[in-house]
Coordinates of C-alpha atoms in Angstrom, one line a residue:
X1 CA 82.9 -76.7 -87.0
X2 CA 79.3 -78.0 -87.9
X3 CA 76.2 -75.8 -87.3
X4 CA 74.7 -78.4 -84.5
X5 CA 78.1 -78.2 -82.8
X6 CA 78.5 -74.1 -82.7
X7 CA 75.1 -73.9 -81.1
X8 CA 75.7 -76.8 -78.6
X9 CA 78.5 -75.1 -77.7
X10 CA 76.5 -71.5 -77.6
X11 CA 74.2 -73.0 -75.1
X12 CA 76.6 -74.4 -73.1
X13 CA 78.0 -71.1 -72.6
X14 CA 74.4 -69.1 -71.9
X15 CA 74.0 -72.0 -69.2
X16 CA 77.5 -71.3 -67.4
X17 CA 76.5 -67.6 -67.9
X18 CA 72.9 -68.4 -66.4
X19 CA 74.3 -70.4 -63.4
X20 CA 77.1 -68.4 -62.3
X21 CA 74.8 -65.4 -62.4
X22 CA 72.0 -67.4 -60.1
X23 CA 75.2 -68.4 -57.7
X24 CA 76.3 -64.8 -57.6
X25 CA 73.2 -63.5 -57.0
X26 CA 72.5 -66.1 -54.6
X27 CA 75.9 -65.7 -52.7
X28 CA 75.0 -62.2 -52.7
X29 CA 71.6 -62.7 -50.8
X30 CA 73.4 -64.9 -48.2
X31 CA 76.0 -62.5 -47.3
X32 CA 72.7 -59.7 -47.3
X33 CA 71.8 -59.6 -43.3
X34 CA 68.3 -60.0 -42.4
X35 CA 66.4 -56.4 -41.9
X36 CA 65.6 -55.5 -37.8
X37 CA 62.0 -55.2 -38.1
X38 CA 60.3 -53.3 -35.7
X39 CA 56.0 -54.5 -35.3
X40 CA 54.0 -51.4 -34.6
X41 CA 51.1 -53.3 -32.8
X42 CA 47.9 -51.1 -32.2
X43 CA 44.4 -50.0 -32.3
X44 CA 43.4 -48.6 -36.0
X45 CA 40.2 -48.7 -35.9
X46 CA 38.3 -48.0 -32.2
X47 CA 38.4 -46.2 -29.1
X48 CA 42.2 -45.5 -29.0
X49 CA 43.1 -44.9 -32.5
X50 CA 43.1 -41.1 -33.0
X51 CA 45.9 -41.3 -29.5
X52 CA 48.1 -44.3 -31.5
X53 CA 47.1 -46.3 -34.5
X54 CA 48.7 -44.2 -37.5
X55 CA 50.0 -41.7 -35.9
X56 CA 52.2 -44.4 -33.7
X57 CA 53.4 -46.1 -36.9
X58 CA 54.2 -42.1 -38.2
X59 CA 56.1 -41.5 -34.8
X60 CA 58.0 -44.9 -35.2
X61 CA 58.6 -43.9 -39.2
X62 CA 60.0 -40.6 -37.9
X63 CA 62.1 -42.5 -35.4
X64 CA 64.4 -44.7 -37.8
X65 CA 64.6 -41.9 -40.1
X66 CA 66.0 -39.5 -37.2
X67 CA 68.3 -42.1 -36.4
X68 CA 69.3 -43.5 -39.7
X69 CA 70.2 -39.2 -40.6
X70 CA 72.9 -40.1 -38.0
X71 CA 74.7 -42.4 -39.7
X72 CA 75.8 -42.6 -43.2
X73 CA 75.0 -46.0 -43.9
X74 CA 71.6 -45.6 -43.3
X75 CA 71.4 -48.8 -41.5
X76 CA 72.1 -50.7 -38.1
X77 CA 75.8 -51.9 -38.3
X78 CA 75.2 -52.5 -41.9
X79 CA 71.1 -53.8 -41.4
X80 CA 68.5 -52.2 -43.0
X81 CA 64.9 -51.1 -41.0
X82 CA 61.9 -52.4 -41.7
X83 CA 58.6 -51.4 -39.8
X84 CA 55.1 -53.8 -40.0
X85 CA 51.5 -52.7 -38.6
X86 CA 48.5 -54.6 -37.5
X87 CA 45.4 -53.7 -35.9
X88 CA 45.0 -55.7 -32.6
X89 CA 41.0 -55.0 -32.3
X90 CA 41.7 -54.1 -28.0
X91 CA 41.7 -58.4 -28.4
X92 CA 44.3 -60.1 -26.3
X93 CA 44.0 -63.3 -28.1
X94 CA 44.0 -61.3 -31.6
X95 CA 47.1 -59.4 -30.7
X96 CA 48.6 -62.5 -29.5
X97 CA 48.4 -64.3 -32.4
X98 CA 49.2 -61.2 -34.4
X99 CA 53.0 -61.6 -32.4
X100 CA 53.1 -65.0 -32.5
X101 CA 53.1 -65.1 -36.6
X102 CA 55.6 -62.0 -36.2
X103 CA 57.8 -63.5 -34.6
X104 CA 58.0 -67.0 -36.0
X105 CA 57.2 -65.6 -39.7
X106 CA 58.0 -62.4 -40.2
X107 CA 61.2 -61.9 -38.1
X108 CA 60.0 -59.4 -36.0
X109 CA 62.3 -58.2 -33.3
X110 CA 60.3 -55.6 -30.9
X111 CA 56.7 -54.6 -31.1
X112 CA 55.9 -51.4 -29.9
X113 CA 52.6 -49.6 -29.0
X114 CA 50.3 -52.2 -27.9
X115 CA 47.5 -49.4 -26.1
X116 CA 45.3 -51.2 -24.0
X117 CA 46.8 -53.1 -20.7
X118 CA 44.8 -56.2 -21.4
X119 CA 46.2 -57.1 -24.8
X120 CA 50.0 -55.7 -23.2
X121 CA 49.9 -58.5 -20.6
X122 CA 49.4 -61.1 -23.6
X123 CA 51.5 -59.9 -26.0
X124 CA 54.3 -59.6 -23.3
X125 CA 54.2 -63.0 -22.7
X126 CA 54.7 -64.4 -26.3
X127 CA 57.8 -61.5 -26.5
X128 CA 59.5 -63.0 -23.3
X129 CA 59.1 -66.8 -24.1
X130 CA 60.4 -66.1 -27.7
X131 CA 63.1 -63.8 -26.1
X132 CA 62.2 -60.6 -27.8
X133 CA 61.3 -57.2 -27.0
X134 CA 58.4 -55.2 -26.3
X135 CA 58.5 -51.3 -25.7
X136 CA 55.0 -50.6 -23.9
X137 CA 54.5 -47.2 -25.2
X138 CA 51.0 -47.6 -25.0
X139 CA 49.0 -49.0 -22.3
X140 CA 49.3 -47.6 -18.7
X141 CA 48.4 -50.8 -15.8
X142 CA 51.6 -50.4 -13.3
X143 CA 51.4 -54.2 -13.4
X144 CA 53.4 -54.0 -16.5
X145 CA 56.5 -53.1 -13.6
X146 CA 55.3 -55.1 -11.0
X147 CA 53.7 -58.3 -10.7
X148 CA 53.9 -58.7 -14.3
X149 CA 57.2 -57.5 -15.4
X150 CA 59.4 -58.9 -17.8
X151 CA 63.1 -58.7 -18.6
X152 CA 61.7 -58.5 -22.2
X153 CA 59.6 -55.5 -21.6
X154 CA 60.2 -51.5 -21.2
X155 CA 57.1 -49.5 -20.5
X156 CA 57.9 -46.3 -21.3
X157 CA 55.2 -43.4 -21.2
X158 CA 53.3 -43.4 -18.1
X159 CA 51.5 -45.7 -15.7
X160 CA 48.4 -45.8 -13.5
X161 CA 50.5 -45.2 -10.7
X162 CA 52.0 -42.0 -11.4
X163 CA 48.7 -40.9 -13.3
X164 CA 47.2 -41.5 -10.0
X165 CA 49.7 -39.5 -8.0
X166 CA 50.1 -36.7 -10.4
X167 CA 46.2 -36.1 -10.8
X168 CA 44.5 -37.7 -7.3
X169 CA 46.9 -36.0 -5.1
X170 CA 46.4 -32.0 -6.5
X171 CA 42.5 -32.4 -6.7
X172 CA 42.3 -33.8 -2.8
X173 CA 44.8 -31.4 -1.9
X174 CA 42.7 -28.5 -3.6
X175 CA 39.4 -29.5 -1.7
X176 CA 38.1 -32.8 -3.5
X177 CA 37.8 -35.0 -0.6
X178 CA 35.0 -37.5 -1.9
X179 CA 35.7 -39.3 -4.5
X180 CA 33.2 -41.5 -6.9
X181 CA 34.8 -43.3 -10.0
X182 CA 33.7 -44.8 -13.2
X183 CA 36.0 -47.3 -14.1
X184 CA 36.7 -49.0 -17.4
X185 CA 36.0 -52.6 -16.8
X186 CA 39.4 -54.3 -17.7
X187 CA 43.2 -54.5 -16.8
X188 CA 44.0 -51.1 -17.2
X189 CA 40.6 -49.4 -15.3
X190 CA 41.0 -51.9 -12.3
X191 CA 45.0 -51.3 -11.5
X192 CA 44.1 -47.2 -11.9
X193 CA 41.2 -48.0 -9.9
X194 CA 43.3 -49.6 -7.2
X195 CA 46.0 -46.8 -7.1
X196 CA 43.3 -43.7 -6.9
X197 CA 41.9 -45.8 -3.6
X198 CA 45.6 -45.8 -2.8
X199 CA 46.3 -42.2 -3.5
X200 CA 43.3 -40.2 -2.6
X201 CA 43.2 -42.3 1.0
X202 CA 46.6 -41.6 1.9
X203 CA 46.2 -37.7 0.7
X204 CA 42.9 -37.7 3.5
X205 CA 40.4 -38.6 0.9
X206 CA 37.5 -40.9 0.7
X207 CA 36.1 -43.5 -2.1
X208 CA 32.2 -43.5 -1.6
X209 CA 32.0 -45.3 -4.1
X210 CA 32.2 -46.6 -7.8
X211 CA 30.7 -48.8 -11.1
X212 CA 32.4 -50.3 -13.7
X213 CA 31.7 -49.9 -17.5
X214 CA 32.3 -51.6 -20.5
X215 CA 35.2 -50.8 -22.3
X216 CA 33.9 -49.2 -25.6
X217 CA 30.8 -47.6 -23.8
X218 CA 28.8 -45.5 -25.8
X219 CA 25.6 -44.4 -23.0
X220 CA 27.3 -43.6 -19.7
X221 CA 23.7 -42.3 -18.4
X222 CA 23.0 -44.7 -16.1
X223 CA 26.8 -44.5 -14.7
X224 CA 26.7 -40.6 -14.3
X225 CA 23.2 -40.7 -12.3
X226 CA 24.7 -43.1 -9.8
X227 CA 28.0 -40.8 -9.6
X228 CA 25.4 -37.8 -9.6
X229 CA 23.1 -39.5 -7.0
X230 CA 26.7 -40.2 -4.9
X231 CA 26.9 -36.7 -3.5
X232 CA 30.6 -37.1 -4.3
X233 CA 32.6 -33.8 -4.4
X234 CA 34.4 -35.9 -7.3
X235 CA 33.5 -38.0 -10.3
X236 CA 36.6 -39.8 -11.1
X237 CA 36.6 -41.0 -14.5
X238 CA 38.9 -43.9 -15.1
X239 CA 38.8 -44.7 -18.7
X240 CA 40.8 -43.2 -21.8
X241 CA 40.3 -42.5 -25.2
X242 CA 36.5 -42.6 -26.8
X243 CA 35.3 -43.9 -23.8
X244 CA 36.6 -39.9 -21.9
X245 CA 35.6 -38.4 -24.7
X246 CA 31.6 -39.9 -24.2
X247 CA 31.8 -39.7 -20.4
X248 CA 32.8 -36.3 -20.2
X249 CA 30.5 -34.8 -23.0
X250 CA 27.4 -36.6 -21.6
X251 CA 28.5 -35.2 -18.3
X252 CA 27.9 -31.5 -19.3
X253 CA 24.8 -32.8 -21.3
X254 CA 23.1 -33.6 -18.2
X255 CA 24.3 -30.4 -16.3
X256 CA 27.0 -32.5 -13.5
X257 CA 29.8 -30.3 -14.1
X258 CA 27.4 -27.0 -13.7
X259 CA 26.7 -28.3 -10.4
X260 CA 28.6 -28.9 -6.9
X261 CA 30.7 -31.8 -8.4
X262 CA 33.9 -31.8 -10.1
X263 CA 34.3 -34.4 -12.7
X264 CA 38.4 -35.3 -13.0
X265 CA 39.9 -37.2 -15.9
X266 CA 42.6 -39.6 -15.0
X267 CA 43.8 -40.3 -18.6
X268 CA 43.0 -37.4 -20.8
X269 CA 45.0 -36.8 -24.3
X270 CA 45.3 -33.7 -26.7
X271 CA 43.3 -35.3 -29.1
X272 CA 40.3 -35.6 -26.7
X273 CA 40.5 -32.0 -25.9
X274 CA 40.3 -31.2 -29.3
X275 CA 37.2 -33.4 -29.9
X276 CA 35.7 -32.2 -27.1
X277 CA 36.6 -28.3 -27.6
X278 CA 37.7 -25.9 -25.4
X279 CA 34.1 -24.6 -23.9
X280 CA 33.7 -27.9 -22.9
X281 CA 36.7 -29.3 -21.1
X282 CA 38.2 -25.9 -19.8
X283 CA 39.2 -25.9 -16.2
X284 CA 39.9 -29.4 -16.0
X285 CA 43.0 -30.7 -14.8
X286 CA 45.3 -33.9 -15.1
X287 CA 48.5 -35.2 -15.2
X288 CA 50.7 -35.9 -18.7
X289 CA 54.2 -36.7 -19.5
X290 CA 54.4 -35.1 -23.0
X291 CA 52.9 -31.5 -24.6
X292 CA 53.6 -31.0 -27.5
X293 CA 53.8 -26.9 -27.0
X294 CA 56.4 -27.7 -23.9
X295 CA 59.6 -26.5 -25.1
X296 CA 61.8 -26.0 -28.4
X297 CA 62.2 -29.7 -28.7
X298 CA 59.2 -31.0 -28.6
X299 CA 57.4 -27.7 -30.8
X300 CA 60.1 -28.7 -33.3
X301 CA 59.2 -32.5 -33.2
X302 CA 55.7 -31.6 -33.3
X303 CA 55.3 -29.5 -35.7
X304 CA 57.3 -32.6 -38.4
X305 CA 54.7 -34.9 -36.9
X306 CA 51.7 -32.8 -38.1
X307 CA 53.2 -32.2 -41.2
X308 CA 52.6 -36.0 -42.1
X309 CA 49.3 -36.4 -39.9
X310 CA 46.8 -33.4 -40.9
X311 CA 48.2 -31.1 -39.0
X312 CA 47.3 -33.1 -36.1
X313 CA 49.5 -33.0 -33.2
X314 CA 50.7 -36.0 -31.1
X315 CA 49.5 -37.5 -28.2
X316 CA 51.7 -38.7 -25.3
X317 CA 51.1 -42.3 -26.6
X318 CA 52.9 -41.4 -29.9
X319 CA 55.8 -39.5 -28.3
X320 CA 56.3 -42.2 -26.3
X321 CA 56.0 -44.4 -29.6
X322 CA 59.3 -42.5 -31.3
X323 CA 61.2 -41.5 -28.2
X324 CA 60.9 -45.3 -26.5
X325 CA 62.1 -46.5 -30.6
X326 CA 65.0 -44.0 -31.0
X327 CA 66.4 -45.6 -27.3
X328 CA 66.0 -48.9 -28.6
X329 CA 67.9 -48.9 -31.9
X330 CA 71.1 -46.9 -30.0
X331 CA 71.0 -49.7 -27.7
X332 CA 70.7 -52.1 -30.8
X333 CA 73.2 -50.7 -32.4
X334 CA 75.6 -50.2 -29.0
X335 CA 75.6 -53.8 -28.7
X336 CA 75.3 -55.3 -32.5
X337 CA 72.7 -57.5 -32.7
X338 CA 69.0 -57.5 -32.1
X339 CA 68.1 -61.3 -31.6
X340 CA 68.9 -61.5 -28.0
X341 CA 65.5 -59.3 -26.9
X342 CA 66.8 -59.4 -23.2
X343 CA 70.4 -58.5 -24.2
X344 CA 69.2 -55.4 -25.9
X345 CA 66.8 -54.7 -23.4
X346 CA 69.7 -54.9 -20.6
X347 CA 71.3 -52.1 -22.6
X348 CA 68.5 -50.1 -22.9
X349 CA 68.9 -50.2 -18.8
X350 CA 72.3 -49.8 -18.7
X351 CA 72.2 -46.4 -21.1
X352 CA 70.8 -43.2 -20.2
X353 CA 68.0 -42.0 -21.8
X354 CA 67.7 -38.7 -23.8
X355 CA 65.3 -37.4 -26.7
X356 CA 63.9 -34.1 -27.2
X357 CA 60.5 -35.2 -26.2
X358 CA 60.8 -36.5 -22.5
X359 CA 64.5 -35.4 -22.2
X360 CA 66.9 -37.0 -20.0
X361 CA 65.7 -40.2 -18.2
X362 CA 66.6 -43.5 -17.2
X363 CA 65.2 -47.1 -17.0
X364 CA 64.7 -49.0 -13.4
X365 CA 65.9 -52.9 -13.6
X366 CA 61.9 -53.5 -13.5
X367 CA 61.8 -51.8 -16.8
X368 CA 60.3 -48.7 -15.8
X369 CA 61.1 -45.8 -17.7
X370 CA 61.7 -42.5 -15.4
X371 CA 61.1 -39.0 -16.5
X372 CA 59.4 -35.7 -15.0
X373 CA 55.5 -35.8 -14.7
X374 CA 53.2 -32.3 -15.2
X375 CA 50.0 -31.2 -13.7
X376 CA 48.2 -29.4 -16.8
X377 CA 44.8 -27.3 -16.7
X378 CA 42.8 -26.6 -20.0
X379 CA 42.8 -23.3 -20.8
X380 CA 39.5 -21.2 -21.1
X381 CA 38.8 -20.3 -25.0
X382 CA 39.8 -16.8 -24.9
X383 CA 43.3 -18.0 -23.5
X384 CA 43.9 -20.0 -26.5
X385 CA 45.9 -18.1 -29.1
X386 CA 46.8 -20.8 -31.6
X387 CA 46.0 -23.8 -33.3
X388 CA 46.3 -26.7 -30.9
X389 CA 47.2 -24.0 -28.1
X390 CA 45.3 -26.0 -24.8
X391 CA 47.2 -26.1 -22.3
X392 CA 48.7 -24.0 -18.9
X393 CA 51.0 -26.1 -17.3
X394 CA 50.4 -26.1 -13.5
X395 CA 53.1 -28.0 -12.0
X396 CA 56.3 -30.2 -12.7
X397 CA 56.5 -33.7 -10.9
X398 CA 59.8 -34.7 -10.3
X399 CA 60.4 -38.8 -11.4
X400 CA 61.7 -38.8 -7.8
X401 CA 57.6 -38.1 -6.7
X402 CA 55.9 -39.5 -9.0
X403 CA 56.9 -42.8 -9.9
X404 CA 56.1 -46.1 -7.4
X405 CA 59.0 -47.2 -5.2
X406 CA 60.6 -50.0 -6.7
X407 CA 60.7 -52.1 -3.4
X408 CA 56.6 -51.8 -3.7
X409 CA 56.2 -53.0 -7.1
X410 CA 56.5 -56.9 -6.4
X411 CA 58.5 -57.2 -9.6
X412 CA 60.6 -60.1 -9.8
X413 CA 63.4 -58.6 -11.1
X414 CA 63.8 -56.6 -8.0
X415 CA 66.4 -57.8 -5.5
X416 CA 65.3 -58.0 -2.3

């Protein structure tokens, strides 16, 4: 046989070799199944990062790997996991388009997070019209259950109903009577706002009266002289993250808790007690659904979670983050398949919950997720006796008390 023709025939051979390897490997990607890819949507960078931003995307990391130990494949029904992040900027129309390109793009199934009410409403639209999921571990506004619920939507750590209930009802009860409130001006600040009317007039209070201040606020001054000038037995702040952490440290700048008034934090988080330090916030009281110092489970839990955080411990937000995650993917997995968000979000009704940070629970057909409530008080600096050691816990809330009647919600879903 010629030279031209040995080599002809050489490359003929390296070509079928080529192209059955390319079909192969190509047949071998098609029978692959897509990854379940869970979007961690949040605030990195502003008022509510140091509550969720990377230490949500930790507790969701912590989540697959927890359930993932519990079964040897190290996948759902034979998917992989994969988990995505973005910075939503407390910017509805950001964050929307943020799920939108998840969704259509990136074959993202659930987005989870999402702190700050305002952007939640958004994004929950765009999960329910693409039939997906969102697991509102974040923001608080009751509207989330209510006028605005969603058969695509579980809000899982707390709301401004039972915040209200929790908090509102033990100061009136313990003397506050009068009430003046500084309210963050958006979603979450004016549904709060609505419920502490609700709570503290039904409990034999009175609203004098109230402002409302930009989200973000960094000079609460002229708020806090108006509250001051009130004569209110109570400043009520309604606000969270940076903007509790100002309004409260300004407050003892100018002397208001030295005084006759009690200033009460609706929303207050580890994290802003330990910005704030002890001297500072001792005495007050408020209402949580998480600590991490509660019990075995959630010291254990904890104690992993500052491991990969700077020995920072986790705030209610980022519990809610993994526990609301580790539901999710058992009900995933219970049913096979992630695609149908409302399927899988069904399920997640259907089953009881469990996890060793909020412990046994279930979720209402509005999507409400239903677990005990606790009045803590910040402990004086000589009572501390550890790192990270804050609070006494004052009282448990049954879910039973603490959660709104689901006949008073207006949610849709609700059979009347």
């Amino acid at each position: 046989m010629s030279r031209r023709r040995i080599e002809f025939h050489r490359r003929t051979i390296l070509a079928s070799m080529v192209g059955a390897a390319c079909l192969a490997a190509a047949g071998a990607q098609a029978q692959q199944p897509a990854p379940l890819r869970i979007g961690v949507l949040t605030d990195m960078s502003s008022l509510y990062a140091d509550v969720t931003g990377a230490g949500s995307v930790s507790a969701v990391a912590m989540a697959i790997e927890d359930f993932k130990a519990k079964d040897a494949t190290g996948a759902l029904k034979t998917r992989p996991i994969e988990v995505v992040s973005a910075d939503h900027q407390n910017k509805p129309d950001v964050a929307s388009a943020i799920a939108r390109e998840w969704i259509d793009r990136g074959g993202v199934d659930v987005i989870v997070d999402v702190p700050n009410s305002a952007v939640a409403l958004a994004v929950g639209n765009v999960v329910r019209d693409n039939n997906k999921v969102m697991l509102a571990s974040g923001p608080s506004s009751s509207d989330l259950t209510g006028k605005s619920c969603s058969p695509n939507t579980i809000h899982w750590t707390y709301d401004t109903y039972s915040l209200a209930t929790g908090t509102a009802t033990a100061v009136v009860e313990s003397g506050g009577k009068t009430w003046f409130t500084l309210t963050a001006d958006y979603a979450f600040g004016h549904a709060m706002e609505q419920d502490i009317k609700n709570v503290v007039t039904k409990a034999g209070g009175q609203i004098l009266g109230g402002v409302r201040t930009p989200l973000n606020t960094q000079d609460f001054a002229s708020f806090l002289l108006q509250a001051q000038g009130s004569g209110a037995e109570v400043i009520g702040l309604i606000n969270a993250g940076g903007d509790t952490i100002n309004s409260i440290k300004q407050a003892v700048e100018f002397g208001i808790t030295a005084g006759d008034q009690r200033l009460v934090a609706t929303v207050l988080y580890i994290n802003d007690v330990h910005a704030l330090g002890l001297p500072v916030v001792q005495g007050l009281q408020f209402t949580e659904p998480f600590y991490w110092d509660l019990n075995e489970g959630t010291r254990a839990w904890s104690e992993k979670f500052a491991e990969r955080n700077a020995t920072r411990h986790p705030s209610s937000l980022q519990a809610g983050a993994y526990a609301s995650v580790t539901h999710y993917l058992r009900a995933a997995d219970a049913i096979g398949d992630s695609k149908d968000g409302k399927a899988v979000v069904d399920k997640m009704k259907e089953m009881p919950t469990d996890d060793p940070l909020f412990g046994k629970g279930t979720i209402r057909v509005d999507g409400r997720k239903l677990h005990d409530m606790y009045l803590f008080e910040v402990k004086k600096p000589e009572e501390s006796k550890y790192p990270w050691d804050y609070y006494h816990m004052r009282k448990v809330i049954p879910a039973a008390q603490v959660w709104r009647p689901l006949a008073e919600g207006g949610c849709s879903l609700v059979k009347s």
